[in-house]
Amino acid sequence: MLNKMINRYRSIPVAAKASLWFIFCSVLQKCVSMLTTPIFTRLMSTEQYGQFTVYNSWLQIFTIFVTLRLNYAVFNKGMVKFRNDRDGYTSTMQTTTFVLAFVMFLIYLVFHRQINDITELPTFIMVAIFAELLFTPAIDFWTIRKRYEYIYKAVVFRTLLMAFLNAGLGVAAVLLFEEKGYARILSCVLVNMVFGVSLFIYNRRKGKVWFKKEYAKFAILFNIPLLMHYISQYILDQFDRIMIQKMVSIAAAGLYGVAYNAAMVMKIVTQSVNNALIPWQYEKLEKREFKELDDVLFLIFIGVSVCAFMFSSFAPEIMRIMAPAKYYEAVYVIPPVAIGLVFSFMYTTFANVEFFYDQNKFTMYISMSGALLNIVLNYFGIKWFGFIAAAYTTLFCYIVFALCHYIYMSASVKKELGVDHVFQSGRLVVLSAVVLAVTILMIFFYDKILIRYGINLAILLAAWIKRDFILTMYRKVRRKKK
């Protein structure tokens, strides 16, 4: 069997091999982060862990405004548009982000007291943020370039080395220094800087030129309209920690961050499922086989919902593994975050239809509206009910996202094809209501371990009884995908 698997692996095209390894790298990075969280939560106080959580949130904010996200979608676009001069494009993007970061760093030095008051971070930590912004985009430029050339071994090696160095050096730093939160931050910065500077030099030498105006102009004009979309996504994913830091305490942000990271296991599941589904979904849309598309995706929605429910039902055990007792009050963050990712998966599936028909005009407006709603609800929710409310406001915003994308998707399909809908709305509403009700209800049984385990055993038994049907659906998607 092992030889058969090896021979089958060797026979697949290099592009497929590269895709497999890149997915593996992405999952591995998240898994290493998850596996080391229990270590850090036991070595650090809630306030110290909060410092690390808040640092990462502020880093994301500054990344958007300082680098304009030139190392994201527009760099992928440039790899295709300027395929004959990828070296020059890479070097130009690197120079552009470096100059932007350096100018913003000079501005920070002038107004550092005011900015420090806003972030509640000391100057040396803010300098660490700008150090990352100056050099670490080079890592993304190098990695994306390798992906387009299917050179996966170097990427795998770099990813593995960085992941384990970050974890190992982080644990050592936390053990050695009293200021454990700052030690954890600086250990990550050190690893990122070592790789960032070395790849910055590599990209520069390979590019031969520092800057081409044509490339920089294209990238900036392409990305500026997308900034609001990036900001909106950030607000939904990260900004609640900043608001908790400001309105409650940095310790509360640490509590929230641990529970939120625990629930992110669900995000790995939903992203992996969506990535696997896109080719099959596009094929069905191209052939206009809407009924099969609807039926299969509805079953997948059920499967993702069941995973979220089971994950939420084990929240007490997950929190005890992830962190000591002082973090336990954050256990109630896990269920709304897990259900929120179900609705996030739904709206991503609807958005795939929009993108297929090039009807993504209003995606930015939907994102902006959801982000503003999230800020308003977070403000009042945290103020009235405490930091746990932030998880429920995020859940509500994901529901709004899913609803808005469903409406817009249906309008887009009707405009393009004259078809009223792709997905039956009635059963989606019923499924949504059921998953919301049963998952929230499970919270009341967190101290009734036999009831929780009994329900999960019943679900697993039902899945076993229906295993042939489930495998048939899986094979259908896999066969069409190929």
mmCIF file of N, CA and C in Angstrom, residues 101-194:
data_model
loop_
_atom_site.group_PDB
_atom_site.id
_atom_site.type_symbol
_atom_site.label_atom_id
_atom_site.label_comp_id
_atom_site.label_asym_id
_atom_site.label_seq_id
_atom_site.Cartn_x
_atom_site.Cartn_y
_atom_site.Cartn_z
ATOM 1 N N ALA A 101 6.995 52.000 4.240
ATOM 2 C CA ALA A 101 7.193 51.703 5.663
ATOM 3 C C ALA A 101 8.194 52.666 6.297
ATOM 4 N N PHE A 102 9.245 53.007 5.555
ATOM 5 C CA PHE A 102 10.261 53.908 6.096
ATOM 6 C C PHE A 102 9.693 55.314 6.310
ATOM 7 N N VAL A 103 8.905 55.795 5.353
ATOM 8 C CA VAL A 103 8.285 57.120 5.489
ATOM 9 C C VAL A 103 7.332 57.141 6.682
ATOM 10 N N MET A 104 6.534 56.075 6.829
ATOM 11 C CA MET A 104 5.602 56.009 7.955
ATOM 12 C C MET A 104 6.343 55.885 9.279
ATOM 13 N N PHE A 105 7.500 55.239 9.263
ATOM 14 C CA PHE A 105 8.305 55.140 10.474
ATOM 15 C C PHE A 105 8.823 56.517 10.896
ATOM 16 N N LEU A 106 9.240 57.327 9.923
ATOM 17 C CA LEU A 106 9.679 58.689 10.233
ATOM 18 C C LEU A 106 8.528 59.507 10.824
ATOM 19 N N ILE A 107 7.340 59.329 10.269
ATOM 20 C CA ILE A 107 6.163 60.022 10.813
ATOM 21 C C ILE A 107 5.893 59.556 12.243
ATOM 22 N N TYR A 108 6.052 58.244 12.468
ATOM 23 C CA TYR A 108 5.854 57.716 13.822
ATOM 24 C C TYR A 108 6.837 58.354 14.803
ATOM 25 N N LEU A 109 8.095 58.488 14.404
ATOM 26 C CA LEU A 109 9.096 59.072 15.299
ATOM 27 C C LEU A 109 8.712 60.490 15.721
ATOM 28 N N VAL A 110 8.084 61.221 14.817
ATOM 29 C CA VAL A 110 7.658 62.588 15.141
ATOM 30 C C VAL A 110 6.473 62.575 16.104
ATOM 31 N N PHE A 111 5.533 61.659 15.885
ATOM 32 C CA PHE A 111 4.302 61.640 16.681
ATOM 33 C C PHE A 111 4.226 60.398 17.576
ATOM 34 N N HIS A 112 5.379 59.902 18.006
ATOM 35 C CA HIS A 112 5.387 58.618 18.717
ATOM 36 C C HIS A 112 4.624 58.650 20.038
ATOM 37 N N ARG A 113 4.632 59.773 20.741
ATOM 38 C CA ARG A 113 3.904 59.826 22.016
ATOM 39 C C ARG A 113 2.400 59.667 21.789
ATOM 40 N N GLN A 114 1.887 60.365 20.806
ATOM 41 C CA GLN A 114 0.457 60.286 20.515
ATOM 42 C C GLN A 114 0.063 58.887 20.037
ATOM 43 N N ILE A 115 0.902 58.308 19.167
ATOM 44 C CA ILE A 115 0.593 56.971 18.646
ATOM 45 C C ILE A 115 0.706 55.921 19.747
ATOM 46 N N ASN A 116 1.700 56.059 20.615
ATOM 47 C CA ASN A 116 1.843 55.130 21.740
ATOM 48 C C ASN A 116 0.636 55.189 22.668
ATOM 49 N N ASP A 117 0.096 56.395 22.850
ATOM 50 C CA ASP A 117 -1.098 56.538 23.701
ATOM 51 C C ASP A 117 -2.296 55.803 23.103
ATOM 52 N N ILE A 118 -2.373 55.815 21.775
ATOM 53 C CA ILE A 118 -3.488 55.129 21.104
ATOM 54 C C ILE A 118 -3.326 53.619 21.186
ATOM 55 N N THR A 119 -2.131 53.128 20.886
ATOM 56 C CA THR A 119 -1.907 51.676 20.865
ATOM 57 C C THR A 119 -1.699 51.082 22.256
ATOM 58 N N GLU A 120 -1.293 51.918 23.212
ATOM 59 C CA GLU A 120 -0.947 51.461 24.563
ATOM 60 C C GLU A 120 0.213 50.468 24.525
ATOM 61 N N LEU A 121 1.106 50.661 23.544
ATOM 62 C CA LEU A 121 2.314 49.843 23.431
ATOM 63 C C LEU A 121 3.530 50.750 23.599
ATOM 64 N N PRO A 122 4.594 50.257 24.249
ATOM 65 C CA PRO A 122 5.799 51.082 24.439
ATOM 66 C C PRO A 122 6.533 51.298 23.131
ATOM 67 N N THR A 123 7.446 52.271 23.126
ATOM 68 C CA THR A 123 8.146 52.653 21.906
ATOM 69 C C THR A 123 8.926 51.493 21.294
ATOM 70 N N PHE A 124 9.616 50.701 22.115
ATOM 71 C CA PHE A 124 10.441 49.633 21.537
ATOM 72 C C PHE A 124 9.583 48.561 20.856
ATOM 73 N N ILE A 125 8.350 48.374 21.308
ATOM 74 C CA ILE A 125 7.458 47.424 20.649
ATOM 75 C C ILE A 125 6.930 48.017 19.339
ATOM 76 N N MET A 126 6.653 49.314 19.340
ATOM 77 C CA MET A 126 6.235 49.968 18.102
ATOM 78 C C MET A 126 7.361 49.939 17.067
ATOM 79 N N VAL A 127 8.605 50.115 17.518
ATOM 80 C CA VAL A 127 9.747 50.012 16.607
ATOM 81 C C VAL A 127 9.815 48.597 16.024
ATOM 82 N N ALA A 128 9.489 47.599 16.847
ATOM 83 C CA ALA A 128 9.481 46.213 16.371
ATOM 84 C C ALA A 128 8.445 46.032 15.261
ATOM 85 N N ILE A 129 7.283 46.681 15.405
ATOM 86 C CA ILE A 129 6.256 46.614 14.355
ATOM 87 C C ILE A 129 6.807 47.148 13.039
ATOM 88 N N PHE A 130 7.457 48.316 13.093
ATOM 89 C CA PHE A 130 7.978 48.904 11.866
ATOM 90 C C PHE A 130 9.152 48.101 11.302
ATOM 91 N N ALA A 131 9.916 47.458 12.164
ATOM 92 C CA ALA A 131 10.992 46.591 11.685
ATOM 93 C C ALA A 131 10.416 45.453 10.842
ATOM 94 N N GLU A 132 9.298 44.897 11.314
ATOM 95 C CA GLU A 132 8.648 43.830 10.542
ATOM 96 C C GLU A 132 8.107 44.369 9.222
ATOM 97 N N LEU A 133 7.507 45.557 9.273
ATOM 98 C CA LEU A 133 6.913 46.127 8.066
ATOM 99 C C LEU A 133 7.961 46.477 7.017
ATOM 100 N N LEU A 134 9.174 46.786 7.443
ATOM 101 C CA LEU A 134 10.243 47.123 6.508
ATOM 102 C C LEU A 134 10.744 45.910 5.731
ATOM 103 N N PHE A 135 10.839 44.759 6.398
ATOM 104 C CA PHE A 135 11.538 43.632 5.785
ATOM 105 C C PHE A 135 10.705 42.373 5.575
ATOM 106 N N THR A 136 9.726 42.108 6.435
ATOM 107 C CA THR A 136 9.027 40.820 6.316
ATOM 108 C C THR A 136 8.133 40.686 5.094
ATOM 109 N N PRO A 137 7.650 41.771 4.450
ATOM 110 C CA PRO A 137 6.927 41.548 3.180
ATOM 111 C C PRO A 137 7.760 40.788 2.156
ATOM 112 N N ALA A 138 9.077 40.866 2.272
ATOM 113 C CA ALA A 138 9.951 40.127 1.348
ATOM 114 C C ALA A 138 9.690 38.625 1.411
ATOM 115 N N ILE A 139 9.289 38.134 2.584
ATOM 116 C CA ILE A 139 8.989 36.699 2.729
ATOM 117 C C ILE A 139 7.800 36.336 1.855
ATOM 118 N N ASP A 140 6.747 37.170 1.888
ATOM 119 C CA ASP A 140 5.555 36.908 1.076
ATOM 120 C C ASP A 140 5.874 37.007 -0.412
ATOM 121 N N PHE A 141 6.657 38.018 -0.803
ATOM 122 C CA PHE A 141 7.017 38.161 -2.214
ATOM 123 C C PHE A 141 7.759 36.918 -2.711
ATOM 124 N N TRP A 142 8.696 36.462 -1.917
ATOM 125 C CA TRP A 142 9.489 35.280 -2.291
ATOM 126 C C TRP A 142 8.601 34.040 -2.372
ATOM 127 N N THR A 143 7.724 33.857 -1.368
ATOM 128 C CA THR A 143 6.879 32.662 -1.294
ATOM 129 C C THR A 143 5.901 32.602 -2.464
ATOM 130 N N ILE A 144 5.221 33.723 -2.738
ATOM 131 C CA ILE A 144 4.246 33.746 -3.831
ATOM 132 C C ILE A 144 4.939 33.498 -5.167
ATOM 133 N N ARG A 145 6.107 34.096 -5.341
ATOM 134 C CA ARG A 145 6.874 33.879 -6.579
ATOM 135 C C ARG A 145 7.185 32.392 -6.758
ATOM 136 N N LYS A 146 7.596 31.729 -5.697
ATOM 137 C CA LYS A 146 7.905 30.298 -5.781
ATOM 138 C C LYS A 146 6.668 29.474 -6.125
ATOM 139 N N ARG A 147 5.511 29.907 -5.608
ATOM 140 C CA ARG A 147 4.277 29.177 -5.901
ATOM 141 C C ARG A 147 3.953 29.215 -7.385
ATOM 142 N N TYR A 148 4.173 30.367 -8.003
ATOM 143 C CA TYR A 148 3.882 30.486 -9.427
ATOM 144 C C TYR A 148 4.851 29.661 -10.275
ATOM 145 N N GLU A 149 5.995 29.349 -9.716
ATOM 146 C CA GLU A 149 6.981 28.555 -10.457
ATOM 147 C C GLU A 149 6.996 27.098 -9.985
ATOM 148 N N TYR A 150 6.053 26.761 -9.093
ATOM 149 C CA TYR A 150 5.913 25.394 -8.557
ATOM 150 C C TYR A 150 7.185 24.892 -7.883
ATOM 151 N N ILE A 151 7.952 25.813 -7.309
ATOM 152 C CA ILE A 151 9.152 25.434 -6.553
ATOM 153 C C ILE A 151 8.737 25.323 -5.089
ATOM 154 N N TYR A 152 8.291 24.126 -4.717
ATOM 155 C CA TYR A 152 7.657 23.967 -3.409
ATOM 156 C C TYR A 152 8.615 23.498 -2.313
ATOM 157 N N LYS A 153 9.715 22.841 -2.669
ATOM 158 C CA LYS A 153 10.593 22.295 -1.629
ATOM 159 C C LYS A 153 11.213 23.396 -0.768
ATOM 160 N N ALA A 154 11.660 24.460 -1.410
ATOM 161 C CA ALA A 154 12.252 25.577 -0.667
ATOM 162 C C ALA A 154 11.217 26.233 0.237
ATOM 163 N N VAL A 155 9.979 26.353 -0.257
ATOM 164 C CA VAL A 155 8.907 26.959 0.542
ATOM 165 C C VAL A 155 8.586 26.085 1.753
ATOM 166 N N VAL A 156 8.511 24.784 1.533
ATOM 167 C CA VAL A 156 8.232 23.853 2.636
ATOM 168 C C VAL A 156 9.319 23.945 3.699
ATOM 169 N N PHE A 157 10.576 23.940 3.257
ATOM 170 C CA PHE A 157 11.686 24.018 4.205
ATOM 171 C C PHE A 157 11.630 25.320 5.006
ATOM 172 N N ARG A 158 11.426 26.433 4.308
ATOM 173 C CA ARG A 158 11.349 27.735 4.992
ATOM 174 C C ARG A 158 10.197 27.777 5.975
ATOM 175 N N THR A 159 9.042 27.252 5.575
ATOM 176 C CA THR A 159 7.858 27.266 6.444
ATOM 177 C C THR A 159 8.084 26.436 7.695
ATOM 178 N N LEU A 160 8.608 25.226 7.508
ATOM 179 C CA LEU A 160 8.884 24.353 8.651
ATOM 180 C C LEU A 160 9.888 24.992 9.599
ATOM 181 N N LEU A 161 10.963 25.528 9.034
ATOM 182 C CA LEU A 161 12.015 26.117 9.862
ATOM 183 C C LEU A 161 11.481 27.312 10.646
ATOM 184 N N MET A 162 10.741 28.187 9.986
ATOM 185 C CA MET A 162 10.195 29.360 10.668
ATOM 186 C C MET A 162 9.200 28.966 11.753
ATOM 187 N N ALA A 163 8.338 28.004 11.450
ATOM 188 C CA ALA A 163 7.313 27.591 12.408
ATOM 189 C C ALA A 163 7.945 27.056 13.690
ATOM 190 N N PHE A 164 8.939 26.183 13.532
ATOM 191 C CA PHE A 164 9.536 25.567 14.712
ATOM 192 C C PHE A 164 10.494 26.520 15.439
ATOM 193 N N LEU A 165 11.167 27.385 14.693
ATOM 194 C CA LEU A 165 12.005 28.395 15.352
ATOM 195 C C LEU A 165 11.150 29.375 16.151
ATOM 196 N N ASN A 166 10.020 29.792 15.571
ATOM 197 C CA ASN A 166 9.111 30.690 16.281
ATOM 198 C C ASN A 166 8.630 30.067 17.580
ATOM 199 N N ALA A 167 8.249 28.793 17.500
ATOM 200 C CA ALA A 167 7.759 28.104 18.698
ATOM 201 C C ALA A 167 8.879 27.890 19.713
ATOM 202 N N GLY A 168 10.000 27.340 19.253
ATOM 203 C CA GLY A 168 11.096 27.017 20.165
ATOM 204 C C GLY A 168 11.713 28.243 20.807
ATOM 205 N N LEU A 169 12.023 29.253 19.987
ATOM 206 C CA LEU A 169 12.613 30.469 20.521
ATOM 207 C C LEU A 169 11.622 31.204 21.425
ATOM 208 N N GLY A 170 10.329 31.128 21.070
ATOM 209 C CA GLY A 170 9.308 31.767 21.890
ATOM 210 C C GLY A 170 9.229 31.171 23.284
ATOM 211 N N VAL A 171 9.258 29.844 23.361
ATOM 212 C CA VAL A 171 9.219 29.175 24.665
ATOM 213 C C VAL A 171 10.459 29.526 25.484
ATOM 214 N N ALA A 172 11.625 29.502 24.830
ATOM 215 C CA ALA A 172 12.872 29.836 25.536
ATOM 216 C C ALA A 172 12.838 31.266 26.068
ATOM 217 N N ALA A 173 12.362 32.203 25.255
ATOM 218 C CA ALA A 173 12.307 33.610 25.668
ATOM 219 C C ALA A 173 11.366 33.808 26.847
ATOM 220 N N VAL A 174 10.227 33.139 26.804
ATOM 221 C CA VAL A 174 9.247 33.270 27.887
ATOM 222 C C VAL A 174 9.797 32.687 29.189
ATOM 223 N N LEU A 175 10.567 31.606 29.090
ATOM 224 C CA LEU A 175 11.157 30.994 30.282
ATOM 225 C C LEU A 175 12.275 31.845 30.883
ATOM 226 N N LEU A 176 13.009 32.557 30.018
ATOM 227 C CA LEU A 176 14.206 33.266 30.473
ATOM 228 C C LEU A 176 13.936 34.664 31.006
ATOM 229 N N PHE A 177 12.874 35.314 30.528
ATOM 230 C CA PHE A 177 12.671 36.721 30.867
ATOM 231 C C PHE A 177 11.399 36.933 31.685
ATOM 232 N N GLU A 178 11.454 37.938 32.544
ATOM 233 C CA GLU A 178 10.303 38.243 33.393
ATOM 234 C C GLU A 178 9.168 38.894 32.601
ATOM 235 N N GLU A 179 9.510 39.790 31.678
ATOM 236 C CA GLU A 179 8.502 40.430 30.833
ATOM 237 C C GLU A 179 8.127 39.465 29.707
ATOM 238 N N LYS A 180 7.329 38.461 30.061
ATOM 239 C CA LYS A 180 7.095 37.340 29.160
ATOM 240 C C LYS A 180 6.297 37.734 27.910
ATOM 241 N N GLY A 181 5.367 38.665 28.055
ATOM 242 C CA GLY A 181 4.594 39.103 26.897
ATOM 243 C C GLY A 181 5.477 39.749 25.848
ATOM 244 N N TYR A 182 6.326 40.669 26.281
ATOM 245 C CA TYR A 182 7.237 41.345 25.357
ATOM 246 C C TYR A 182 8.301 40.386 24.835
ATOM 247 N N ALA A 183 8.729 39.440 25.674
ATOM 248 C CA ALA A 183 9.718 38.448 25.228
ATOM 249 C C ALA A 183 9.144 37.595 24.099
ATOM 250 N N ARG A 184 7.878 37.221 24.237
ATOM 251 C CA ARG A 184 7.224 36.421 23.181
ATOM 252 C C ARG A 184 7.132 37.219 21.884
ATOM 253 N N ILE A 185 6.775 38.488 22.000
ATOM 254 C CA ILE A 185 6.678 39.348 20.817
ATOM 255 C C ILE A 185 8.026 39.459 20.108
ATOM 256 N N LEU A 186 9.072 39.769 20.877
ATOM 257 C CA LEU A 186 10.388 40.013 20.285
ATOM 258 C C LEU A 186 11.007 38.740 19.714
ATOM 259 N N SER A 187 10.666 37.582 20.282
ATOM 260 C CA SER A 187 11.177 36.326 19.721
ATOM 261 C C SER A 187 10.595 36.103 18.321
ATOM 262 N N CYS A 188 9.303 36.416 18.150
ATOM 263 C CA CYS A 188 8.684 36.300 16.817
ATOM 264 C C CYS A 188 9.305 37.293 15.845
ATOM 265 N N VAL A 189 9.508 38.518 16.317
ATOM 266 C CA VAL A 189 10.090 39.551 15.462
ATOM 267 C C VAL A 189 11.492 39.136 15.010
ATOM 268 N N LEU A 190 12.282 38.581 15.918
ATOM 269 C CA LEU A 190 13.649 38.167 15.589
ATOM 270 C C LEU A 190 13.661 37.123 14.475
ATOM 271 N N VAL A 191 12.822 36.092 14.614
ATOM 272 C CA VAL A 191 12.764 35.049 13.583
ATOM 273 C C VAL A 191 12.310 35.634 12.255
ATOM 274 N N ASN A 192 11.259 36.450 12.287
ATOM 275 C CA ASN A 192 10.745 37.048 11.052
ATOM 276 C C ASN A 192 11.787 37.961 10.391
ATOM 277 N N MET A 193 12.542 38.683 11.215
ATOM 278 C CA MET A 193 13.547 39.598 10.672
ATOM 279 C C MET A 193 14.708 38.850 10.019
ATOM 280 N N VAL A 194 15.143 37.758 10.633
ATOM 281 C CA VAL A 194 16.250 36.977 10.063
ATOM 282 C C VAL A 194 15.888 36.496 8.656
#
